[in-house]
Amino acid sequence: MRLVIIGFGTVGTGLAALLRDRAAYLAGRYDFTPQIVGVATRSRGTLYAPDGLDIDALLAAHQGGSLRDYQGAASRDLDPLRLVGEAEADVVIEASHSNFDTAQPALDHCRAALRTGKHLVLANKGPVALALTELHNLARENGRQVRYEATVMAGTPALRLAEVGLAGCTISAARGILNGTTNYILEQMTGGLAYADALADAQRLGYAEADPAADVEGWDAAGKAIILARTLFDVPLTLADLQVKGIIAITPADIEAAAAAGERWKLIAEVSPSGGSVMPVRLPLADPLANVGGAINAITYRTDLMADVTLIGPGAGQVPTAAGLLSDMLSLLQS
Ligand SMILES: NC(=O)c1ccc[n+]([C@@H]2O[C@H](COP(=O)([O-])OP(=O)(O)OC[C@H]3O[C@@H](n4cnc5c(N)ncnc54)[C@H](OP(=O)(O)O)[C@@H]3O)[C@@H](O)[C@H]2O)c1
């Protein structure tokens, strides 16, 4: 499986390191011998080597600040879009920035990948949230597939549980904690910290961005809710269709009132065939989601045959997200 990786930051480099470190296991267990033939960034250059890039040299060049310093034979003059279109490759991995306004430029990378006969695997949520139907249609026309497990709860198999594990059940709703940063902040507030101190703590630990708006205002969770609605119910929601409220307005008094009633605040994303929302909700402690702590994510599927099924696990991070991409590649291999 020859891979082109678009976006070589936390996730892209994590995937490269994972493929290097697990090479023997993947070959032995799955007969899977992936080869990275192309890598693109926005500002650190691109590389293309049809016979494969050396992962140690690739990571060393990236760590030095520029892929142009890669020690080995490779073309260095392609822009990301040309790389996707012209590379001889089997799979394009989209791991550049998520853009929920236009999904660009990643959406063009995705179109080019499918039109030139490559499978598409995404960590980037933008094209999945905004254009999944188009991508599925393009994939079908070109006899290829689109996978995006890593976009919701990283490598914790939220989508595969619904699509494969619960096959045969009707899912009537999904409710989840889909943003680890806000879950961490709410937990710290439950422990007595003020919102600003809990946010600063999350930033110090690397959970929250310097600009935390997408997390604390609920938009990151909303993007994932859109992906879930489309995947579970084939409902094409947009961000404007969702009721979205973040955690900024929650006060220590709110936290105390919930605790006194035996409840806990959680930022809950909910989708059903009739729509969706992202809202802070007071949950009773008996609800499995109420007991999900730290930066962990969780999702409860309401099903007809199994009642509620809850999955808990990491929802972000370099290795868990790379693991989600790897699971999609293995699933492509097996199909
Ligand atoms: N990190 C996580 O835990 C996680 C979890 C699930 C999903 N995701 C998604 O995975 C994607 C990657 O996340 P990340 O944490 O790895 O981000 P990151 O560390 O900021 O890396 C992003 C990479 O994309 C590159 N890039 C940006 N625009 C590009 C363009 N137009 N063409 C080619 N490359 C471009 C950047 O290039 P430069 O190096 O030149 O800036 C950088 O290499 C995002 O869409 C994110 O939402 C991340």
PDB file of C-alpha atoms and ligand atoms in Angstrom, residues 6-13 40-46 62 80-81 94-100 104-106 109 122-126 150-154 209 220 224 315-318 320-321, ligand 1:
ATOM      1  CA  ILE A   6      -1.086  15.456   3.254  1.00  0.00           C
ATOM      2  CA  GLY A   7      -0.345  17.350   6.455  1.00  0.00           C
ATOM      3  CA  PHE A   8       2.727  16.289   8.392  1.00  0.00           C
ATOM      4  CA  GLY A   9       2.137  17.716  11.848  1.00  0.00           C
ATOM      5  CA  THR A  10       1.180  15.917  15.048  1.00  0.00           C
ATOM      6  CA  VAL A  11      -0.973  13.332  13.271  1.00  0.00           C
ATOM      7  CA  GLY A  12       1.035  12.871  10.057  1.00  0.00           C
ATOM      8  CA  THR A  13       4.352  12.419  11.849  1.00  0.00           C
ATOM      9  CA  ALA A  40       3.087  17.452   1.909  1.00  0.00           C
ATOM     10  CA  THR A  41       2.973  20.358   4.329  1.00  0.00           C
ATOM     11  CA  ARG A  42       1.911  23.957   3.932  1.00  0.00           C
ATOM     12  CA  SER A  43       5.191  25.655   4.787  1.00  0.00           C
ATOM     13  CA  ARG A  44       7.813  22.936   5.183  1.00  0.00           C
ATOM     14  CA  GLY A  45       7.822  21.600   1.632  1.00  0.00           C
ATOM     15  CA  THR A  46       6.712  18.416  -0.075  1.00  0.00           C
ATOM     16  CA  HIS A  62      10.716  17.376   9.651  1.00  0.00           C
ATOM     17  CA  PRO A  80       0.248  19.366  -2.356  1.00  0.00           C
ATOM     18  CA  LEU A  81      -2.488  19.234  -4.998  1.00  0.00           C
ATOM     19  CA  GLU A  94      -5.674  13.794   4.600  1.00  0.00           C
ATOM     20  CA  ALA A  95      -4.226  15.096   7.876  1.00  0.00           C
ATOM     21  CA  SER A  96      -4.006  18.825   7.214  1.00  0.00           C
ATOM     22  CA  HIS A  97      -5.951  21.485   9.132  1.00  0.00           C
ATOM     23  CA  SER A  98      -9.711  21.083   9.627  1.00  0.00           C
ATOM     24  CA  ASN A  99     -11.669  23.967   8.122  1.00  0.00           C
ATOM     25  CA  PHE A 100     -15.399  23.912   8.879  1.00  0.00           C
ATOM     26  CA  GLN A 104     -10.532  23.841   1.704  1.00  0.00           C
ATOM     27  CA  PRO A 105      -7.870  23.296   0.519  1.00  0.00           C
ATOM     28  CA  ALA A 106      -8.272  19.754   1.846  1.00  0.00           C
ATOM     29  CA  HIS A 109      -6.964  17.225  -2.203  1.00  0.00           C
ATOM     30  CA  LEU A 122      -9.076  11.272   6.630  1.00  0.00           C
ATOM     31  CA  ALA A 123      -8.210  12.635  10.046  1.00  0.00           C
ATOM     32  CA  ASN A 124      -9.282  16.048   8.718  1.00  0.00           C
ATOM     33  CA  LYS A 125     -12.877  16.670   9.774  1.00  0.00           C
ATOM     34  CA  GLY A 126     -13.667  19.517   7.364  1.00  0.00           C
ATOM     35  CA  ALA A 150     -10.061   9.168  13.153  1.00  0.00           C
ATOM     36  CA  THR A 151     -12.346  12.193  12.729  1.00  0.00           C
ATOM     37  CA  VAL A 152     -14.610  11.201  15.636  1.00  0.00           C
ATOM     38  CA  MET A 153     -12.938  10.081  18.904  1.00  0.00           C
ATOM     39  CA  ALA A 154      -9.574   9.519  17.125  1.00  0.00           C
ATOM     40  CA  GLU A 209      -5.047  25.497  21.820  1.00  0.00           C
ATOM     41  CA  ASP A 220     -15.272  21.106  17.433  1.00  0.00           C
ATOM     42  CA  LYS A 224     -18.133  15.690  14.911  1.00  0.00           C
ATOM     43  CA  GLY A 315     -10.603  11.226  21.568  1.00  0.00           C
ATOM     44  CA  ALA A 316      -7.399  12.965  20.512  1.00  0.00           C
ATOM     45  CA  GLY A 317      -3.624  12.741  20.694  1.00  0.00           C
ATOM     46  CA  GLN A 318      -0.843  11.747  18.370  1.00  0.00           C
ATOM     47  CA  PRO A 320      -4.609   7.446  19.216  1.00  0.00           C
ATOM     48  CA  THR A 321      -5.294   9.468  16.069  1.00  0.00           C
TER      49      THR A 321
HETATM   50  N1  LIG B   1      -4.282  16.089  16.905  1.00  0.00           N
HETATM   51  C1  LIG B   1      -5.318  15.323  17.202  1.00  0.00           C
HETATM   52  O1  LIG B   1      -5.435  14.791  18.301  1.00  0.00           O
HETATM   53  C2  LIG B   1      -6.391  15.082  16.169  1.00  0.00           C
HETATM   54  C3  LIG B   1      -7.406  14.146  16.436  1.00  0.00           C
HETATM   55  C4  LIG B   1      -8.379  13.875  15.444  1.00  0.00           C
HETATM   56  C5  LIG B   1      -8.329  14.580  14.246  1.00  0.00           C
HETATM   57  N2  LIG B   1      -7.343  15.526  14.042  1.00  0.00           N
HETATM   58  C6  LIG B   1      -7.315  16.248  12.776  1.00  0.00           C
HETATM   59  O2  LIG B   1      -6.163  15.846  12.056  1.00  0.00           O
HETATM   60  C7  LIG B   1      -5.664  16.936  11.293  1.00  0.00           C
HETATM   61  C8  LIG B   1      -4.201  17.164  11.628  1.00  0.00           C
HETATM   62  O3  LIG B   1      -4.096  17.535  12.995  1.00  0.00           O
HETATM   63  P1  LIG B   1      -2.689  17.831  13.658  1.00  0.00           P
HETATM   64  O4  LIG B   1      -2.913  17.844  15.114  1.00  0.00           O
HETATM   65  O5  LIG B   1      -1.640  16.920  13.086  1.00  0.00           O
HETATM   66  O6  LIG B   1      -2.416  19.333  13.152  1.00  0.00           O
HETATM   67  P2  LIG B   1      -1.000  20.058  13.033  1.00  0.00           P
HETATM   68  O7  LIG B   1      -0.022  19.479  13.979  1.00  0.00           O
HETATM   69  O8  LIG B   1      -1.295  21.511  13.099  1.00  0.00           O
HETATM   70  O9  LIG B   1      -0.496  19.687  11.554  1.00  0.00           O
HETATM   71  C9  LIG B   1      -1.175  20.095  10.426  1.00  0.00           C
HETATM   72  C10 LIG B   1      -0.329  19.816   9.211  1.00  0.00           C
HETATM   73  O10 LIG B   1      -1.070  20.174   8.038  1.00  0.00           O
HETATM   74  C11 LIG B   1      -0.231  20.934   7.195  1.00  0.00           C
HETATM   75  N3  LIG B   1      -1.036  21.751   6.308  1.00  0.00           N
HETATM   76  C12 LIG B   1      -1.841  22.784   6.622  1.00  0.00           C
HETATM   77  N4  LIG B   1      -2.398  23.285   5.515  1.00  0.00           N
HETATM   78  C13 LIG B   1      -1.929  22.539   4.482  1.00  0.00           C
HETATM   79  C14 LIG B   1      -2.115  22.562   3.099  1.00  0.00           C
HETATM   80  N5  LIG B   1      -2.880  23.488   2.517  1.00  0.00           N
HETATM   81  N6  LIG B   1      -1.489  21.647   2.335  1.00  0.00           N
HETATM   82  C15 LIG B   1      -0.689  20.722   2.910  1.00  0.00           C
HETATM   83  N7  LIG B   1      -0.457  20.651   4.219  1.00  0.00           N
HETATM   84  C16 LIG B   1      -1.087  21.554   4.993  1.00  0.00           C
HETATM   85  C17 LIG B   1       0.650  21.725   8.133  1.00  0.00           C
HETATM   86  O11 LIG B   1       1.770  22.223   7.438  1.00  0.00           O
HETATM   87  P3  LIG B   1       2.879  23.146   8.201  1.00  0.00           P
HETATM   88  O12 LIG B   1       3.716  22.178   8.970  1.00  0.00           O
HETATM   89  O13 LIG B   1       3.622  23.781   7.111  1.00  0.00           O
HETATM   90  O14 LIG B   1       2.102  24.100   9.066  1.00  0.00           O
HETATM   91  C18 LIG B   1       0.979  20.633   9.147  1.00  0.00           C
HETATM   92  O15 LIG B   1       2.012  19.825   8.654  1.00  0.00           O
HETATM   93  C19 LIG B   1      -6.568  18.140  11.621  1.00  0.00           C
HETATM   94  O16 LIG B   1      -7.537  18.261  10.605  1.00  0.00           O
HETATM   95  C20 LIG B   1      -7.203  17.755  12.944  1.00  0.00           C
HETATM   96  O17 LIG B   1      -8.475  18.353  13.115  1.00  0.00           O
HETATM   97  C21 LIG B   1      -6.370  15.775  14.961  1.00  0.00           C
END
